[in-house]
Coordinates of C-alpha atoms and ligand atoms in Angstrom, one line a residue:
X1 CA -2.0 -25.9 11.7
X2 CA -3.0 -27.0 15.2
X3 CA -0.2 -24.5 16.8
X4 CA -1.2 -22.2 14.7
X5 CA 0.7 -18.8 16.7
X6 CA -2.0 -16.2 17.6
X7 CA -1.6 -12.4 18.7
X8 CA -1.8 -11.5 21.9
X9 CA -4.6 -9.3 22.0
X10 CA -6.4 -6.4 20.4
X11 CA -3.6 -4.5 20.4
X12 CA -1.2 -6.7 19.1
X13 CA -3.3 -7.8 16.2
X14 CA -4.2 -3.6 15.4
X15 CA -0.4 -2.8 15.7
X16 CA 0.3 -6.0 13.3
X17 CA -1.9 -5.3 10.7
X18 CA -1.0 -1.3 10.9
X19 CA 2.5 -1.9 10.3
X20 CA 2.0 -4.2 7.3
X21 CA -0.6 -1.4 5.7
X22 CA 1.1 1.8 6.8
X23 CA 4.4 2.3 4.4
X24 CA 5.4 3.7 1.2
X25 CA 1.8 3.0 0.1
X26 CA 1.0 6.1 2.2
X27 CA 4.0 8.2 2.4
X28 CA 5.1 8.1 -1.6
X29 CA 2.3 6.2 -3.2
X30 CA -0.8 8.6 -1.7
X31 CA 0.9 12.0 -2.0
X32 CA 1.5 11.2 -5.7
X33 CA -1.9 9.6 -7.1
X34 CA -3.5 12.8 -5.0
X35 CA -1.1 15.6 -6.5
X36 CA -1.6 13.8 -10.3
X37 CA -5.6 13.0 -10.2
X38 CA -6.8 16.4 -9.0
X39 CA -6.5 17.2 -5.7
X40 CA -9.4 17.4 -3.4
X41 CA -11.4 15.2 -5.8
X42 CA -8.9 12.0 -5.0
X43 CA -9.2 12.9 -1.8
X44 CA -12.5 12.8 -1.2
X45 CA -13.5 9.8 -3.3
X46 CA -10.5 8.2 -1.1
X47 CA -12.4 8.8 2.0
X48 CA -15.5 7.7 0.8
X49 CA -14.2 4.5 -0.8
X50 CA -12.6 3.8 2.8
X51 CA -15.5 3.9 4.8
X52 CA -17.5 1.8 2.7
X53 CA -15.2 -0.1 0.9
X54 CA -12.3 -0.7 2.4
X55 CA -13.8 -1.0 5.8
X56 CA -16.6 -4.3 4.1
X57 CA -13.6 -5.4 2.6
X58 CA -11.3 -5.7 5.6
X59 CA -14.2 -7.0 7.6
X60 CA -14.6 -9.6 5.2
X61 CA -10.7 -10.3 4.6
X62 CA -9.9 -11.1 8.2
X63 CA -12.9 -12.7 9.4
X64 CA -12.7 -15.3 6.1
X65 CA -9.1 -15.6 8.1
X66 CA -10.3 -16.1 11.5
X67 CA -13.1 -18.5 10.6
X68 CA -10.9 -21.2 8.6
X69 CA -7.8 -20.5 10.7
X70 CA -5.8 -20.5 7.4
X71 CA -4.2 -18.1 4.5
X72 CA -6.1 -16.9 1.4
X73 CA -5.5 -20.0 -1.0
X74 CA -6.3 -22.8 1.7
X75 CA -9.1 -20.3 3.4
X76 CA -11.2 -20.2 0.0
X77 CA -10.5 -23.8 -0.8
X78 CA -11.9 -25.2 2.3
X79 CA -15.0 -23.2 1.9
X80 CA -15.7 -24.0 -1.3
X81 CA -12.9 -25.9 -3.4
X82 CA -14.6 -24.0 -6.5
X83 CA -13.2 -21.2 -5.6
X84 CA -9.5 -21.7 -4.7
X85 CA -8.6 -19.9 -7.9
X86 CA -9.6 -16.9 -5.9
X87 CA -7.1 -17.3 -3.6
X88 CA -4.6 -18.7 -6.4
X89 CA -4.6 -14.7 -7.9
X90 CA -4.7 -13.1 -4.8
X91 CA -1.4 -14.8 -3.9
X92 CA 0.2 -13.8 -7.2
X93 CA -0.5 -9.7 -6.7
X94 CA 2.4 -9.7 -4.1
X95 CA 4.7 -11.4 -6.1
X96 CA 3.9 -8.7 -8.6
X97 CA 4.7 -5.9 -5.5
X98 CA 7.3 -7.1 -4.1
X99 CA 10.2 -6.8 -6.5
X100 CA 9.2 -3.1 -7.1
X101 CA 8.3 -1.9 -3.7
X102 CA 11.9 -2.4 -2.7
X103 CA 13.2 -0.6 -5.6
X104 CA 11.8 2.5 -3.6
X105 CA 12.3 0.8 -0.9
X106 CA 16.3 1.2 -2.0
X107 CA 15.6 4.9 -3.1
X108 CA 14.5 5.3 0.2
X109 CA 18.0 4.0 1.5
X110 CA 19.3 6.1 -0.7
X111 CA 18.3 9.0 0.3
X112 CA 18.9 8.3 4.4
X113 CA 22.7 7.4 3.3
X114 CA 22.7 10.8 1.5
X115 CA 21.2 12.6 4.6
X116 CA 23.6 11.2 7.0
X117 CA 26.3 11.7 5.4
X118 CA 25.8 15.8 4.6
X119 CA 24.4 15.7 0.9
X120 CA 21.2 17.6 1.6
X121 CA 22.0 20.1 0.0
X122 CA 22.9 18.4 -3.3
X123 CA 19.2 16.2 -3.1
X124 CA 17.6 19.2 -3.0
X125 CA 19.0 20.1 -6.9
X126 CA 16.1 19.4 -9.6
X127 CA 18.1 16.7 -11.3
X128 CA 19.4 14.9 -8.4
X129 CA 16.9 12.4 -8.6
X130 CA 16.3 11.9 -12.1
X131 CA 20.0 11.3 -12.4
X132 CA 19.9 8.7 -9.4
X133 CA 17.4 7.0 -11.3
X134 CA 18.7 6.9 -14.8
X135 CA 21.9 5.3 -13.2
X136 CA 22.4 1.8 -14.2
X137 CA 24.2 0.3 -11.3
X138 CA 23.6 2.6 -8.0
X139 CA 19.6 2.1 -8.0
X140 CA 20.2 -2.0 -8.4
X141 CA 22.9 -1.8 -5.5
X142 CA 20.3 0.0 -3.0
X143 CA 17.6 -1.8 -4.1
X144 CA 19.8 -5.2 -3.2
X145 CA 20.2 -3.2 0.0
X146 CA 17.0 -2.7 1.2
X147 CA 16.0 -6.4 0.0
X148 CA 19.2 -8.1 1.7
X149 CA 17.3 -6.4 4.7
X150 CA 13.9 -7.3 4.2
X151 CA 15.2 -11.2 3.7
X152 CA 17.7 -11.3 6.5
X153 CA 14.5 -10.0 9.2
X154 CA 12.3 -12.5 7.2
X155 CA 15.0 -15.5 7.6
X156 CA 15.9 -15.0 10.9
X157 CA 12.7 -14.5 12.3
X158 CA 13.6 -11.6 14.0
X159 CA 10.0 -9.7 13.1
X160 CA 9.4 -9.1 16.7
X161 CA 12.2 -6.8 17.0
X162 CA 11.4 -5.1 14.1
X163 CA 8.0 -4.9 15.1
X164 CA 8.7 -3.8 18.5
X165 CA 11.1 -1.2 17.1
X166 CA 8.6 0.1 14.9
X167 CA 6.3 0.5 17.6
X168 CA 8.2 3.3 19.1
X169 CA 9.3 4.7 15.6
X170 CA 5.8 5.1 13.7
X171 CA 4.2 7.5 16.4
X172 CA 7.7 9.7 15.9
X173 CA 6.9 9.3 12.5
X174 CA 3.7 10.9 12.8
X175 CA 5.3 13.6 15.0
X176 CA 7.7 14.6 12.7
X177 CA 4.9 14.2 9.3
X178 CA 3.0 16.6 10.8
X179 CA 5.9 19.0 11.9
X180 CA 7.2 19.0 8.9
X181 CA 3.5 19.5 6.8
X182 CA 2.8 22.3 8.7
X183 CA 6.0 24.0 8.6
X184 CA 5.8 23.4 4.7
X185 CA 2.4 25.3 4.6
X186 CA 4.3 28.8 5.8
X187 CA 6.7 28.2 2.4
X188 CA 5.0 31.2 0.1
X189 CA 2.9 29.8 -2.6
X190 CA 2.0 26.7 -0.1
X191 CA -1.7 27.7 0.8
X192 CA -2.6 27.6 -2.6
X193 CA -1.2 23.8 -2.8
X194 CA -3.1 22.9 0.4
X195 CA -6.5 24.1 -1.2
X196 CA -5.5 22.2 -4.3
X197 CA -5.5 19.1 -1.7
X198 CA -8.4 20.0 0.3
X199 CA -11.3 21.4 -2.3
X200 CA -12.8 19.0 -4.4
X201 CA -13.0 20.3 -8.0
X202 CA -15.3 18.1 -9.8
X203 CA -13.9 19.0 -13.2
X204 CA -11.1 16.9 -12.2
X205 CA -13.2 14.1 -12.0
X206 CA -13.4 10.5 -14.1
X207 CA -13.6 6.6 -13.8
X208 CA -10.0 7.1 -13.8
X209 CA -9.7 9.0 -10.3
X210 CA -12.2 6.6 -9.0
X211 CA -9.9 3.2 -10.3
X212 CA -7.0 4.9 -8.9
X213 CA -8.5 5.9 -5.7
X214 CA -9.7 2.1 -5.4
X215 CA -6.3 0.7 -6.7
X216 CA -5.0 2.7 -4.0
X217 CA -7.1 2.2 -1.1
X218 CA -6.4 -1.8 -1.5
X219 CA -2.9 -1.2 -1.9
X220 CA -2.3 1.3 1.3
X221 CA -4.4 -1.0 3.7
X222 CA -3.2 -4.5 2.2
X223 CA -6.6 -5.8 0.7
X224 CA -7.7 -8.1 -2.0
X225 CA -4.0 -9.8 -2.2
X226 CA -4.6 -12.4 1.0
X227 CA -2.3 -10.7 3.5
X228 CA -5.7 -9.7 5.4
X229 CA -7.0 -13.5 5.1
X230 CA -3.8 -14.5 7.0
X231 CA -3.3 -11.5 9.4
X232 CA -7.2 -12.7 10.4
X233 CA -6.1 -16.4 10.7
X234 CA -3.4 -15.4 13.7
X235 CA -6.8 -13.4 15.4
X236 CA -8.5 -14.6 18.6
X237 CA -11.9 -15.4 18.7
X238 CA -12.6 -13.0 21.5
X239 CA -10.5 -9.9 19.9
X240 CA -13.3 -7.5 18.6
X241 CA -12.8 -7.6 14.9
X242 CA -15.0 -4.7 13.7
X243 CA -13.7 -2.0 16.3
X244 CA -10.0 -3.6 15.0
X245 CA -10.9 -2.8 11.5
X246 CA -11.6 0.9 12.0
X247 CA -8.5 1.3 14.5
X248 CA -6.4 0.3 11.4
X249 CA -8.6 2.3 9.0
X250 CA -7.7 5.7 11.2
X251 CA -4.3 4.7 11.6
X252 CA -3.2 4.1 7.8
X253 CA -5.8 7.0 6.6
X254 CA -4.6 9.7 9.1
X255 CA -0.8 9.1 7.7
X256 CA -1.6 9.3 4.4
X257 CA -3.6 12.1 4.6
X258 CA -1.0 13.7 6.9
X259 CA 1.7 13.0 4.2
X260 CA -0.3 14.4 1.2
X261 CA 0.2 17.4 3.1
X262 CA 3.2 17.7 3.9
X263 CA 4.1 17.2 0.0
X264 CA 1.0 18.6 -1.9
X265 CA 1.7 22.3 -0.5
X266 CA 5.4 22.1 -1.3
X267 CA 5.0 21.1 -4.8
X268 CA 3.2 24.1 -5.5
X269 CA 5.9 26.5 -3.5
X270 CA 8.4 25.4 -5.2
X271 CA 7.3 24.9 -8.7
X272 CA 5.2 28.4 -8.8
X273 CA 2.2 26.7 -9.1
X274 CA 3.1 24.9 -12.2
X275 CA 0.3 22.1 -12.6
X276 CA 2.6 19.9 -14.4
X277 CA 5.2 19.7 -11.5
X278 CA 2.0 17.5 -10.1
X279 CA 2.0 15.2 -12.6
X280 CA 5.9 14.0 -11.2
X281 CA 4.7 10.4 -10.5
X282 CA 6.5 8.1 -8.6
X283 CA 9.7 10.8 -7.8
X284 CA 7.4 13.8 -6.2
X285 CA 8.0 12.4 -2.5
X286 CA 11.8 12.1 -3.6
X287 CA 12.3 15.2 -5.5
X288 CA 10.3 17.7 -3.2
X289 CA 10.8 16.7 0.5
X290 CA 14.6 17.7 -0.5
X291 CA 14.0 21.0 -1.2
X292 CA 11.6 21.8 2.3
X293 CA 14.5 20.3 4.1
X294 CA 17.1 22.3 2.3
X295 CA 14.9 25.5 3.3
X296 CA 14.8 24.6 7.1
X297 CA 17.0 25.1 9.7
X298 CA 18.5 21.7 10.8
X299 CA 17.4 20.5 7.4
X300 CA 19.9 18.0 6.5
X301 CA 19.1 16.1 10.4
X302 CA 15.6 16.2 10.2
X303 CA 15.8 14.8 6.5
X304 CA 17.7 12.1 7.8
X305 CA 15.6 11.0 10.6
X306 CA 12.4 11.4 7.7
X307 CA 14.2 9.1 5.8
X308 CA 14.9 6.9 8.6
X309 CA 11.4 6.7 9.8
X310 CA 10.1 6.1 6.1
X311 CA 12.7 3.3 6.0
X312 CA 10.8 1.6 8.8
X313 CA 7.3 1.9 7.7
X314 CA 8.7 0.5 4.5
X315 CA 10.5 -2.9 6.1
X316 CA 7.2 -3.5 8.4
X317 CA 5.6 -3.6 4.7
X318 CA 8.2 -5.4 3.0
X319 CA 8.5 -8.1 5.5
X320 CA 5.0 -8.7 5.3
X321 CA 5.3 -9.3 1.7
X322 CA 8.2 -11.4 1.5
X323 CA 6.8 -13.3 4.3
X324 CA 3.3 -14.2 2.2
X325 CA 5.4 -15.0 -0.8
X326 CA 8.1 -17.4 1.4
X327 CA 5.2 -19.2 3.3
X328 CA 3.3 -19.9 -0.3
X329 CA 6.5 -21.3 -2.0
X330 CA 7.2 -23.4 1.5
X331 CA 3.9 -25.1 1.3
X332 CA 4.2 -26.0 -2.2
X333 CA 8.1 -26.2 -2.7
X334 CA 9.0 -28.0 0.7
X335 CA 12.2 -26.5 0.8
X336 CA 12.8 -25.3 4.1
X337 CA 12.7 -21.6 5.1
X338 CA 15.9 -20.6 4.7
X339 CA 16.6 -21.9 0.9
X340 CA 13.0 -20.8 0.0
X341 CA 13.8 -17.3 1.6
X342 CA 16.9 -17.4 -0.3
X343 CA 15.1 -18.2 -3.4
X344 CA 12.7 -15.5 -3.0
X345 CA 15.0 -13.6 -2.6
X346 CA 17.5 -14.4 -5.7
X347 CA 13.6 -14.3 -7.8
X348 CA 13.2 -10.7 -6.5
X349 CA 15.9 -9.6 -7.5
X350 CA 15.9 -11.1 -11.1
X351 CA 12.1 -9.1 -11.2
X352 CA 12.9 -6.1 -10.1
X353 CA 15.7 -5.2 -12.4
X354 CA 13.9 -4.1 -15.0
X355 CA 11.9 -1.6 -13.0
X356 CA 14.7 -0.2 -11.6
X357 CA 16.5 0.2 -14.8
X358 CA 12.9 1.6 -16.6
X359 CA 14.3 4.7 -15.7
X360 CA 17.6 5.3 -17.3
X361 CA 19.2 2.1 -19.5
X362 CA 15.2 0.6 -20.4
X363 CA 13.8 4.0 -20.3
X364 CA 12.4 3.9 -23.9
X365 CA 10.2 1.1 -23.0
X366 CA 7.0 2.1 -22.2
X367 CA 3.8 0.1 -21.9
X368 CA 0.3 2.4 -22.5
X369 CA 2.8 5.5 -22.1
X370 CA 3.9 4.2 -18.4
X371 CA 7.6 3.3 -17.1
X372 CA 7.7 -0.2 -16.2
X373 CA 7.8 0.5 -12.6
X374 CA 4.4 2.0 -13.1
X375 CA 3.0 -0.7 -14.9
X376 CA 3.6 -3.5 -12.5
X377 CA 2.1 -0.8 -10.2
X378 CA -0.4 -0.6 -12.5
X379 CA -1.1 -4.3 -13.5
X380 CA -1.3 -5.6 -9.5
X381 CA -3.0 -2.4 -8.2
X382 CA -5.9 -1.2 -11.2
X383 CA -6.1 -4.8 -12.5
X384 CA -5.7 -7.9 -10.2
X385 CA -6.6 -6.3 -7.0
X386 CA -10.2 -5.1 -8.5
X387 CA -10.1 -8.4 -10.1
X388 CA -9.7 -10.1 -6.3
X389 CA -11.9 -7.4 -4.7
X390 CA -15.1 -8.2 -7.0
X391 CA -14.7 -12.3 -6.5
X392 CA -14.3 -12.0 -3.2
X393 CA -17.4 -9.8 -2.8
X394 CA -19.5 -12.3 -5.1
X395 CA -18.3 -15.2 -2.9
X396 CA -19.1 -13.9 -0.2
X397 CA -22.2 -12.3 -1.1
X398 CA -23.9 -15.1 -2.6
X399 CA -21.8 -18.4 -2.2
X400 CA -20.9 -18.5 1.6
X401 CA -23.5 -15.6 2.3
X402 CA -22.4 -11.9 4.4
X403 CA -24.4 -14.5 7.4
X404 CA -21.8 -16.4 7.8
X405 CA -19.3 -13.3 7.9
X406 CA -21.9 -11.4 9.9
X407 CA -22.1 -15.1 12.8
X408 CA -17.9 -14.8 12.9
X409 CA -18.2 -11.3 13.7
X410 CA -21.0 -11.6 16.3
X411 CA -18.9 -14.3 18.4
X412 CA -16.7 -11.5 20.1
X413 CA -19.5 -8.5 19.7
X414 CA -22.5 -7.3 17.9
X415 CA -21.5 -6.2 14.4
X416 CA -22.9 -2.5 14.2
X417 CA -23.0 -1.9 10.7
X418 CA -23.7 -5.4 9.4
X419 CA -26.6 -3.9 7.1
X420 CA -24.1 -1.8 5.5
X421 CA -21.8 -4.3 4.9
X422 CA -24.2 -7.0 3.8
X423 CA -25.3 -4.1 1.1
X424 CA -22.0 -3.1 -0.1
X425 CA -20.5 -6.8 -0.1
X426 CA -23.7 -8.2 -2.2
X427 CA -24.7 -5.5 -4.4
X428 CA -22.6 -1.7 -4.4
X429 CA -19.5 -3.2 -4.5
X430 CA -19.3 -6.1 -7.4
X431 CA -21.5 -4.1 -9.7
X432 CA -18.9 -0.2 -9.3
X433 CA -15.9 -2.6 -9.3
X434 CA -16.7 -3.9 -12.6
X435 CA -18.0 -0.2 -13.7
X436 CA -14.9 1.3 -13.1
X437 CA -12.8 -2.0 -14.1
X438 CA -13.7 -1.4 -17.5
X439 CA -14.2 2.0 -18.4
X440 CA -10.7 3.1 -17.3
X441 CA -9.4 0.0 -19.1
X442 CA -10.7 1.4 -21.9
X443 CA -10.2 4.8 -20.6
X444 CA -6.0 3.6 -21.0
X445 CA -6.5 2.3 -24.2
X446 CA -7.9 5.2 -25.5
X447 CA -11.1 4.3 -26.8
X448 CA -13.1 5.8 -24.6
X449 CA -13.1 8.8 -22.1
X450 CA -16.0 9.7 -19.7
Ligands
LIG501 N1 0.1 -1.5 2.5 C1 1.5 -1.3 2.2 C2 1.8 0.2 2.0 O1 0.9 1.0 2.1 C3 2.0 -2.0 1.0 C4 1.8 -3.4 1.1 C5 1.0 -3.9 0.2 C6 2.3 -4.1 2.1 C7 0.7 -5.3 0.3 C8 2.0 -5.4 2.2 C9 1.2 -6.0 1.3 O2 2.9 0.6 1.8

C-alpha cells in the first residue's frame, strides 16, 4: 500500500476517470432509458439529478478514496469497521455488470465486423438485429470476443496504451457524434423526435422516470459501486478534486446528451413517429444508427469508424470493471494476477450466457416482464446502486460527518459548494433515494402506480 501508483496530475486523474464513466452507459444505455421514459422529462430530471446528485456523490466517492488511500471495502472498514458491509455490496454491483456489459460490448464488435467488411446495407434491415440476437451461438462467440479483449489489456497491463489511444479516439468520437446527430436531424420526420427529446412533458412523469434517471446517472458516471473510492485512492493530495468532479461531469453528460440526439430524432424518421418504436430497449442504438448510415453517403465507412470509436469507449469501461473485480478476488484469493484474471474471466463468461441467450434460446424467461439482460441491468442499476448510494450518504452524513469530506477537499482548495453538498449528503439525498427506492419497487410489482 506504501507504493501505492498515483496519477500524474489533474489531467491525468480527469482523463482516467472519464474513460471509465464515458461508454455504452452513454452511447446505448442513455439514448434508450430517454427514448422509453418520455423524452424531455428523463432528460431533464437527468440534469437535475447530476448537478446535485451525482456531483455530492462523486465528491464524496473519491475524496473517501483519497483520504484512506484504499478501495471501497478496505476505505469503509478503516473508517469505521461497522460499516465494511457497505463496501462488501458496492464491490458485488460490478460483478453483476460486468458479464452483461460485454454482451453489448460483443454486439458492438459485431456490428464494426459487419461495417468493415460491406454489410451496411443488410444492418440497416428491421430484423437484422433481432435475428443476431435470437442466435444461439454468434452473440456468445462476440461476446467471448470482446471479453478475450477486455482480459488480455487487463492481464498484460497494457492500460496505458489503451488509455493513451483512447485519448486521441474519444474527442473523434465526439466529432463524429455530433456529425452524425445533426445530419440525422435533416432526415424528414427528425424535428419532431428532437422536440420529443428536448421538451419536458410532464404527463410522462413518475417515480419510475425518476429511479431510472438515478439508476442511470450512477451507472453512466461509475458511482455507488467503489470504482470512484479507488479512482480517488490513486489522486494527489494537491490535484483539485472539486474542479475534477465537474470536468468529468461535463465530459460524460455532454456525450450522452450528444448521443440521445443523434438516436432520438432518427427513431422517429424512421418509424413515422410511431411511439412504440421508442419503447425498443436495449436494441434502439443497434437497430437505428443502421438505418441513418444506410441513408448517408459514405455510410457503410462512417458506420464503421462509429462502431470503432464505440468499441473504445466500451474497453476503457470494461477494463475498469474487470480490473475492480480482478483486484478484489487477488486480495482475498491470493492467486496471482494472471490466474485470478483468468478466472474472472472463465466466471464471466459462465454469467453472461444467459443474458446473451435471453434473447433467442431463453427468450421465454422473463422476470417482472424483463429479458434477463434487463434484469441484471435492472437488479445492479434500480436496486443495489440506490441501495449503496443511500448508505453511503448516511455514513457520511452522520457517522464520519460531510466535515471530514469537506477538511479532504479543503487541503488542495476551498470547496465552493460545501453547503450544498453537506445538505444533499445529510438530508435530500437519503430521504428521495429511499422515496423512489420503494415506490417504483412497488411501482414493478404492480401494486401501486403514482
Ligand atoms: N460508466 C460506464 C458507462 O457509462 C459503465 C461502467 C460502470 C464502467 C461501472 C465501469 C464501472 O458505460
Amino acid at each position: 500500500m506504501e507504493n501505492r501508483s498515483s496519477f500524474t496530475g489533474k489531467l491525468g486523474f480527469v482523463l482516467a476517470a472519464a474513460g471509465s464513466a464515458v461508454g455504452l452507459g452513454n452511447i446505448w444505455r442513455f439514448p434508450y432509458l430517454a427514448a422509453k421514459y418520455g423524452g424531455g422529462i428523463f432528460l431533464l430530471v437527468y440534469l437535475i439529478l447530476a448537478v446535485t446528485f451525482g456531483f455530492s456523490l462523486m465528491v464524496a466517492e473519491i475524496a473517501l478514496g483519497r483520504k484512506t488511500g484504499l478501495s471501497a471495502i478496505g476505505a469503509f472498514n478503516k473508517l469505521n469497521k461497522k460499516f465494511k458491509f457497505v463496501g462488501v455490496i458496492a464491490a458485488i454491483i460490478p460483478i453483476i455488470i460486468f458479464p452483461y456489459y460485454s454482451v453489448i460490448g460483443g454486439w458492438v464488435t459485431k456490428y464494426l465486423a459487419v461495417f468493415v467488411s460491406g454489410g451496411a446495407k443488410a444492418a440497416a434491415n428491421d430484423s437484422y438485429f433481432t435475428d443476431f440476437i435470437a442466435k444461439p451461438a454468434e452473440p456468445l462467440v462476440w461476446f467471448a470476443v470482446f471479453i478475450g479483449i477486455t482480459a488480455v489489456v487487463v492481464m498484460l497491463g497494457v492500460e496505458k496504451g489503451v488509455e493513451k489511444v483512447s485519448k486521441l479516439m474519444m474527442p473523434i468520437l465526439v466529432i463524429l457524434t455530433l456529425f452524425i446527430a445533426i445530419y440525422g436531424l435533416f432526415i424528414p420526420g427528425a424535428m419532431e423526435g428532437f422536440l420529443y427529446y428536448i421538451t419536458p412533458d410532464f404527463s410522462h412523469f413518475s417515480a419510475t422516470t425518476v429511479l431510472a434517471a438515478m439508476g442511470q446517472l450512477f451507472y453512466s458516471m461509475s458511482l455507488a459501486m467503489g470504482i470512484m473510492i479507488t479512482y480517488g485512492s490513486y489522486m494527489k493530495k494537491d490535484v483539485n478534486l472539486e474542479s475534477s468532479v465537474h470536468q468529468i461531469e461535463i465530459f460524460d453528460t455532454g456525450i450522452a446528451f450528444l448521443a440521445g440526439m443523434m438516436i432520438i430524432p432518427s427513431v422517429f424518421a424512421f418509424s413515422g413517429g410511431d411511439e412504440a418504436a421508442l419503447g425498443k430497449g436495449p436494441g434502439l442504438m443497434f437497430i437505428t444508427l443502421p438505418k441513418v448510415f444506410d441513408s448517408m453517403p459514405g455510410g457503410s465507412i462512417i458506420g464503421a469508424a462509429f462502431f470503432l470509436l464505440v468499441l473504445f469507449a466500451a474497453l476503457t469501461s470494461a477494463i475498469s470493471l474487470m480490473e475492480t473485480i480482478v483486484s478484489i478476488f487477488e486480495d482475498k484469493l491470493n492467486f496471482g494476477r494472471k490466474k485470478t484474471c483468468l478466472l474472472v474471466l472463465a466466471g464471466t463468461f459462465i454469467l453472461g450466457i444467459p443474458s446473451s441467450l435471453g434473447f433467442g434460446v431463453l427468450g421465454n424467461i422473463s422476470v417482472l416482464g424483463l429479458s434477463i439482460l434487463d434484469m441484471f441491468d435492472f437488479v445492479s442499476n434500480s436496486v443495489l446502486m440506490p441501495i449503496v448510494a443511500f448508505l453511503t450518504c448516511i455514513f457520511i452524513g452522520y457517522v464520519l460527518k460531510p466535515q471530514a469530506i469537506i477538511d479532504e477537499l479543503e487541503v488542495s482548495a476551498p470547496f465552493k459548494a460545501k453547503k450544498l453538498f453537506t445538505v444533499i449528503i445529510k438530508y435530500v439525498a437519503p430521504v428521495f433515494i429511499v422515496l423512489i427506492l420503494i415506490s417504483s419497487i412497488l411501482d414493478v410489482l404492480g401494486i401501486f402506480k403514482i
